[in-house]
């Protein structure tokens, strides 16, 4: 709608400063001609904005002009307070800052939208870690976050999974990611990904780095996850699944006459698949690879012998 687009132009100029018509058009996904018409409408409504011609030109608001957040609709007000996750903010050392910011935004909202914001805050709570895992201890997270905000170099002692396990690293921290209750820092050179809870020692350096202008944290993380899964599941197993039993990664599924389903399942390793498939009990039969089938057969035979001996000694 035109009214919401006019408010968007106003807020963009208020938060970003000078912007060209082409930049506004790209941000709002409209034509440059539409931006020209909208700017004229804002000027006619008394908004003090002006345009500069030339290579460094563009539209900007008169210095000191601010607008209240009356352009929010109900859904936007709810989403704004939904995005303010208090747990992660507190871990970053920003809990009080978030609370103060939400209080100011709430005060600026019209009364009818204030109720929507209060409702979403009272009906949604984010608890990122899983049920069977406590949150990782991340004593250096606030320091890492500070280095991210201020583009400061860090010198860390880091524990990794392969030998040598404890190594010294110089990091240029580009950004932080919270994944399933665990914090990761993406840092150059590289960039590479590090678990914050595996930082053993940290010393901020009196050195700034230049944040790469072409780096996109969200795009990097998506590519990192795809590569992680590709490296994680490098092998395959062929299995039969009992009726009602499913595996998320199963492909090439074919249901047989007896109701069982033959499927191909990517696996990380024989060791990992052995533990994973045993949890399904009699609901799965491994057909391939032979070493996995044989290992599960040995485990089942050992369990049968153990429980057989228990019964022989008077167990129920």
Short mmCIF file of C-alpha atoms in Angstrom, two decimals:
data_model
loop_
_atom_site.label_atom_id
_atom_site.label_comp_id
_atom_site.label_asym_id
_atom_site.label_seq_id
_atom_site.Cartn_x
_atom_site.Cartn_y
_atom_site.Cartn_z
CA UNK A 1 0.00 0.00 0.00
CA UNK A 2 1.17 3.53 -0.73
CA UNK A 3 0.75 4.74 2.85
CA UNK A 4 3.02 2.03 4.28
CA UNK A 5 5.53 2.65 1.49
CA UNK A 6 5.67 6.36 2.34
CA UNK A 7 6.38 5.50 5.97
CA UNK A 8 9.09 3.06 4.83
CA UNK A 9 10.79 5.78 2.78
CA UNK A 10 10.65 8.12 5.75
CA UNK A 11 12.15 5.55 8.13
CA UNK A 12 14.84 4.52 5.63
CA UNK A 13 15.98 8.11 5.24
CA UNK A 14 15.79 8.62 9.00
CA UNK A 15 17.96 5.58 9.79
CA UNK A 16 20.37 5.50 6.84
CA UNK A 17 20.76 9.13 5.88
CA UNK A 18 21.11 10.08 2.23
CA UNK A 19 19.78 7.53 -0.27
CA UNK A 20 19.34 7.76 -4.04
CA UNK A 21 16.05 7.08 -5.80
CA UNK A 22 17.58 3.90 -7.24
CA UNK A 23 18.58 2.68 -3.77
CA UNK A 24 15.12 3.38 -2.39
CA UNK A 25 13.50 1.63 -5.36
CA UNK A 26 15.66 -1.46 -4.85
CA UNK A 27 14.93 -1.54 -1.11
CA UNK A 28 11.17 -1.18 -1.60
CA UNK A 29 11.01 -3.33 -4.77
CA UNK A 30 9.30 -0.62 -6.81
CA UNK A 31 10.26 1.46 -9.85
CA UNK A 32 12.34 4.63 -9.63
CA UNK A 33 9.39 6.52 -11.07
CA UNK A 34 7.26 5.34 -8.15
CA UNK A 35 9.90 6.63 -5.72
CA UNK A 36 9.81 10.05 -7.42
CA UNK A 37 6.03 10.21 -6.97
CA UNK A 38 6.25 9.08 -3.33
CA UNK A 39 8.91 11.68 -2.52
CA UNK A 40 6.72 14.37 -4.03
CA UNK A 41 3.81 13.16 -1.87
CA UNK A 42 5.96 13.32 1.27
CA UNK A 43 7.05 16.85 0.41
CA UNK A 44 3.46 17.91 -0.18
CA UNK A 45 2.55 16.49 3.24
CA UNK A 46 5.10 18.76 4.91
CA UNK A 47 7.94 16.28 5.47
CA UNK A 48 11.22 18.30 5.33
CA UNK A 49 13.24 16.29 2.83
CA UNK A 50 15.26 17.49 -0.11
CA UNK A 51 17.26 16.04 -2.96
CA UNK A 52 20.81 16.74 -4.12
CA UNK A 53 21.83 16.29 -7.74
CA UNK A 54 25.12 14.88 -8.92
CA UNK A 55 27.19 11.75 -8.35
CA UNK A 56 27.03 12.01 -4.55
CA UNK A 57 23.44 13.19 -4.52
CA UNK A 58 20.26 11.63 -3.23
CA UNK A 59 17.38 12.32 -0.89
CA UNK A 60 17.80 13.16 2.75
CA UNK A 61 15.79 14.56 5.66
CA UNK A 62 16.44 17.93 7.17
CA UNK A 63 18.96 17.56 10.00
CA UNK A 64 17.27 16.94 13.33
CA UNK A 65 13.96 15.78 11.90
CA UNK A 66 12.62 12.62 13.54
CA UNK A 67 9.32 10.79 13.29
CA UNK A 68 7.50 8.67 15.87
CA UNK A 69 6.90 4.99 15.17
CA UNK A 70 3.24 5.48 14.27
CA UNK A 71 3.63 3.71 10.94
CA UNK A 72 3.72 0.24 12.47
CA UNK A 73 0.79 -2.08 11.95
CA UNK A 74 -0.29 -4.78 14.44
CA UNK A 75 1.69 -7.59 12.80
CA UNK A 76 4.85 -5.45 12.67
CA UNK A 77 4.51 -4.49 16.33
CA UNK A 78 4.13 -8.15 17.32
CA UNK A 79 7.10 -9.19 15.17
CA UNK A 80 9.27 -6.48 16.69
CA UNK A 81 8.77 -7.77 20.22
CA UNK A 82 8.95 -11.39 19.06
CA UNK A 83 12.44 -10.71 17.66
CA UNK A 84 13.68 -9.49 21.04
CA UNK A 85 14.85 -12.81 22.49
CA UNK A 86 15.84 -12.04 26.11
CA UNK A 87 17.89 -15.21 26.68
CA UNK A 88 20.44 -14.74 23.85
CA UNK A 89 20.55 -10.99 24.51
CA UNK A 90 21.42 -11.61 28.15
CA UNK A 91 24.17 -14.05 27.16
CA UNK A 92 25.65 -11.34 24.94
CA UNK A 93 25.58 -8.89 27.84
CA UNK A 94 22.74 -6.92 26.26
CA UNK A 95 19.84 -7.92 28.48
CA UNK A 96 19.38 -4.51 30.09
CA UNK A 97 19.95 -2.78 26.75
CA UNK A 98 17.22 -4.86 25.11
CA UNK A 99 14.80 -4.16 27.95
CA UNK A 100 15.46 -0.42 27.73
CA UNK A 101 15.05 -0.41 23.95
CA UNK A 102 11.77 -2.31 24.13
CA UNK A 103 10.50 0.08 26.79
CA UNK A 104 11.26 3.07 24.56
CA UNK A 105 9.64 1.45 21.52
CA UNK A 106 6.61 0.48 23.56
CA UNK A 107 6.22 4.06 24.80
CA UNK A 108 6.34 5.33 21.20
CA UNK A 109 3.63 2.95 20.00
CA UNK A 110 0.00 4.02 19.74
CA UNK A 111 -2.17 2.49 22.52
CA UNK A 112 -3.86 -0.03 20.23
CA UNK A 113 -0.51 -1.42 19.03
CA UNK A 114 0.95 -1.42 22.54
CA UNK A 115 -1.58 -4.10 23.47
CA UNK A 116 -0.47 -6.28 20.53
CA UNK A 117 3.18 -5.95 21.59
CA UNK A 118 2.36 -6.86 25.20
CA UNK A 119 0.37 -9.88 24.04
CA UNK A 120 3.22 -11.36 21.98
CA UNK A 121 5.71 -10.77 24.82
CA UNK A 122 3.46 -12.64 27.23
CA UNK A 123 2.68 -15.56 24.92
CA UNK A 124 6.05 -16.45 23.42
CA UNK A 125 9.21 -17.62 25.15
CA UNK A 126 12.36 -18.81 23.38
CA UNK A 127 14.28 -21.71 24.97
CA UNK A 128 16.93 -22.64 22.42
CA UNK A 129 18.79 -25.64 23.98
CA UNK A 130 17.41 -29.16 23.57
CA UNK A 131 15.79 -31.15 26.38
CA UNK A 132 18.73 -33.48 26.93
CA UNK A 133 21.52 -30.93 26.85
CA UNK A 134 22.33 -28.14 29.24
CA UNK A 135 23.42 -24.86 27.73
CA UNK A 136 27.15 -24.65 27.07
CA UNK A 137 29.22 -22.50 29.40
CA UNK A 138 30.42 -19.54 27.35
CA UNK A 139 32.30 -17.23 29.73
CA UNK A 140 34.03 -15.44 26.85
CA UNK A 141 30.87 -14.74 24.84
CA UNK A 142 30.48 -11.08 25.94
CA UNK A 143 34.12 -10.41 25.05
CA UNK A 144 33.71 -12.08 21.65
CA UNK A 145 30.53 -10.08 21.04
CA UNK A 146 32.33 -6.85 21.94
CA UNK A 147 35.07 -7.69 19.45
CA UNK A 148 32.42 -8.36 16.78
CA UNK A 149 30.70 -5.00 17.41
CA UNK A 150 33.96 -3.06 17.38
CA UNK A 151 35.96 -5.00 14.73
CA UNK A 152 38.73 -5.84 17.20
CA UNK A 153 41.22 -8.66 16.76
CA UNK A 154 41.23 -11.49 19.32
CA UNK A 155 44.04 -13.82 20.34
CA UNK A 156 42.59 -17.07 21.69
CA UNK A 157 43.62 -20.49 22.86
CA UNK A 158 41.14 -22.85 21.25
CA UNK A 159 40.34 -26.54 21.78
CA UNK A 160 39.53 -28.47 18.61
CA UNK A 161 38.65 -32.11 18.06
CA UNK A 162 41.81 -33.27 16.26
CA UNK A 163 45.46 -33.30 17.32
CA UNK A 164 46.96 -31.05 18.44
CA UNK A 165 43.78 -30.26 20.32
CA UNK A 166 44.80 -26.96 21.97
CA UNK A 167 45.98 -24.33 19.50
CA UNK A 168 46.64 -20.59 19.43
CA UNK A 169 44.61 -18.55 16.93
CA UNK A 170 44.40 -14.92 15.83
CA UNK A 171 40.76 -14.17 15.01
CA UNK A 172 39.05 -11.37 13.13
CA UNK A 173 35.49 -11.97 14.38
CA UNK A 174 32.92 -11.14 11.68
CA UNK A 175 29.75 -12.34 13.40
CA UNK A 176 28.02 -14.59 15.93
CA UNK A 177 25.52 -17.39 15.26
CA UNK A 178 23.28 -19.11 17.82
CA UNK A 179 22.47 -22.64 16.63
CA UNK A 180 20.45 -25.05 18.81
CA UNK A 181 21.57 -23.35 22.02
CA UNK A 182 25.24 -23.23 21.03
CA UNK A 183 27.13 -20.06 20.07
CA UNK A 184 29.54 -19.97 17.12
CA UNK A 185 31.80 -17.15 16.00
CA UNK A 186 32.61 -16.78 12.31
CA UNK A 187 36.04 -15.24 11.98
CA UNK A 188 38.75 -14.49 9.47
CA UNK A 189 41.07 -15.19 7.99
CA UNK A 190 39.20 -17.71 5.90
CA UNK A 191 36.60 -17.21 7.23
CA UNK A 192 36.22 -20.20 9.56
CA UNK A 193 33.75 -21.23 12.25
CA UNK A 194 34.65 -21.66 15.93
CA UNK A 195 32.57 -22.81 18.92
CA UNK A 196 32.64 -20.09 21.55
CA UNK A 197 32.45 -22.62 24.40
CA UNK A 198 35.73 -24.17 23.17
CA UNK A 199 37.69 -20.95 23.70
CA UNK A 200 40.00 -21.72 26.64
CA UNK A 201 41.67 -18.33 26.94
CA UNK A 202 41.03 -14.98 25.30
CA UNK A 203 43.04 -11.76 25.03
CA UNK A 204 41.67 -8.76 23.13
CA UNK A 205 44.33 -7.18 20.94
CA UNK A 206 44.89 -3.46 20.58
CA UNK A 207 44.27 -3.91 16.88
CA UNK A 208 41.32 -3.29 14.59
CA UNK A 209 40.53 -5.19 11.40
CA UNK A 210 38.62 -4.14 8.30
CA UNK A 211 35.29 -5.92 8.00
CA UNK A 212 35.06 -7.39 4.47
CA UNK A 213 32.46 -5.40 2.57
CA UNK A 214 31.26 -8.39 0.55
CA UNK A 215 30.80 -10.74 3.55
CA UNK A 216 27.22 -11.92 4.20
CA UNK A 217 26.90 -13.78 7.52
CA UNK A 218 23.54 -15.41 6.70
CA UNK A 219 24.75 -16.59 3.28
CA UNK A 220 28.00 -17.91 4.78
CA UNK A 221 26.13 -19.87 7.46
CA UNK A 222 23.74 -21.44 4.94
CA UNK A 223 26.68 -22.59 2.81
CA UNK A 224 28.54 -23.80 5.91
CA UNK A 225 25.57 -25.95 6.98
CA UNK A 226 25.24 -27.47 3.50
CA UNK A 227 28.94 -28.31 3.45
CA UNK A 228 28.77 -29.69 7.01
CA UNK A 229 25.98 -32.11 6.14
CA UNK A 230 27.73 -33.12 2.92
CA UNK A 231 30.88 -33.97 4.90
CA UNK A 232 28.96 -35.55 7.77
CA UNK A 233 26.97 -38.10 5.75
CA UNK A 234 29.56 -39.44 3.30
CA UNK A 235 28.33 -43.06 3.27
CA UNK A 236 25.05 -44.87 2.68
CA UNK A 237 23.18 -47.80 4.18
CA UNK A 238 20.31 -49.79 2.70
CA UNK A 239 17.72 -50.72 5.31
CA UNK A 240 14.25 -52.20 5.72
CA UNK A 241 11.87 -50.28 7.98
CA UNK A 242 8.88 -51.81 9.74
CA UNK A 243 5.42 -50.31 9.11
CA UNK A 244 5.15 -46.99 10.92
CA UNK A 245 8.93 -46.56 11.32
CA UNK A 246 10.49 -43.59 9.48
CA UNK A 247 13.92 -42.01 9.14
CA UNK A 248 14.21 -38.33 8.16
CA UNK A 249 17.11 -38.86 5.75
CA UNK A 250 15.64 -41.90 3.96
CA UNK A 251 15.49 -41.78 0.16
CA UNK A 252 14.61 -44.23 -2.63
CA UNK A 253 11.83 -45.60 -0.42
CA UNK A 254 9.97 -48.63 -1.76
CA UNK A 255 7.17 -50.36 0.18
CA UNK A 256 7.17 -54.15 -0.09
CA UNK A 257 4.18 -56.54 0.00
CA UNK A 258 4.77 -57.31 3.68
CA UNK A 259 4.39 -53.62 4.56
CA UNK A 260 8.06 -53.05 5.23
CA UNK A 261 9.86 -50.25 3.36
CA UNK A 262 13.27 -50.59 1.74
CA UNK A 263 15.19 -47.31 1.76
CA UNK A 264 18.63 -45.76 1.33
CA UNK A 265 19.90 -43.75 4.32
CA UNK A 266 22.98 -41.46 4.37
CA UNK A 267 25.22 -42.31 7.34
CA UNK A 268 28.20 -40.64 8.96
CA UNK A 269 30.09 -43.87 9.73
CA UNK A 270 29.53 -47.52 10.68
CA UNK A 271 30.07 -46.62 14.36
CA UNK A 272 27.52 -43.82 14.31
CA UNK A 273 24.94 -45.80 12.30
CA UNK A 274 25.37 -48.82 14.60
CA UNK A 275 24.30 -46.75 17.62
CA UNK A 276 21.57 -44.91 15.74
CA UNK A 277 19.92 -47.98 14.21
CA UNK A 278 20.04 -50.04 17.41
CA UNK A 279 17.72 -47.48 19.00
CA UNK A 280 15.01 -48.55 16.54
CA UNK A 281 15.11 -52.11 17.91
CA UNK A 282 13.11 -54.60 15.84
CA UNK A 283 11.77 -51.80 13.64
CA UNK A 284 14.77 -51.89 11.30
CA UNK A 285 16.85 -54.43 9.38
CA UNK A 286 20.17 -53.39 7.85
CA UNK A 287 20.88 -54.88 4.42
CA UNK A 288 24.00 -52.94 3.39
CA UNK A 289 26.87 -52.36 4.00
CA UNK A 290 27.89 -55.88 5.11
CA UNK A 291 30.15 -54.65 7.93
CA UNK A 292 27.29 -52.69 9.50
CA UNK A 293 24.87 -55.61 9.21
CA UNK A 294 27.44 -57.98 10.75
CA UNK A 295 28.25 -55.61 13.59
CA UNK A 296 24.58 -55.17 14.53
CA UNK A 297 24.11 -58.96 14.33
CA UNK A 298 27.00 -59.47 16.75
CA UNK A 299 25.56 -56.89 19.15
CA UNK A 300 22.12 -58.49 19.02
CA UNK A 301 23.61 -61.94 19.62
CA UNK A 302 25.57 -60.63 22.59
CA UNK A 303 22.45 -59.03 24.05
CA UNK A 304 20.44 -62.21 23.51
CA UNK A 305 23.11 -64.24 25.29
CA UNK A 306 23.27 -61.81 28.17
CA UNK A 307 19.53 -61.73 28.71
CA UNK A 308 19.36 -65.49 28.22
CA UNK A 309 21.84 -65.93 31.07
CA UNK A 310 19.76 -63.57 33.20
CA UNK A 311 16.67 -65.70 32.66
CA UNK A 312 18.63 -68.86 33.45
CA UNK A 313 19.68 -67.38 36.80
CA UNK A 314 16.07 -66.80 37.91
CA UNK A 315 15.35 -63.39 36.39
CA UNK A 316 11.77 -62.43 35.51
#
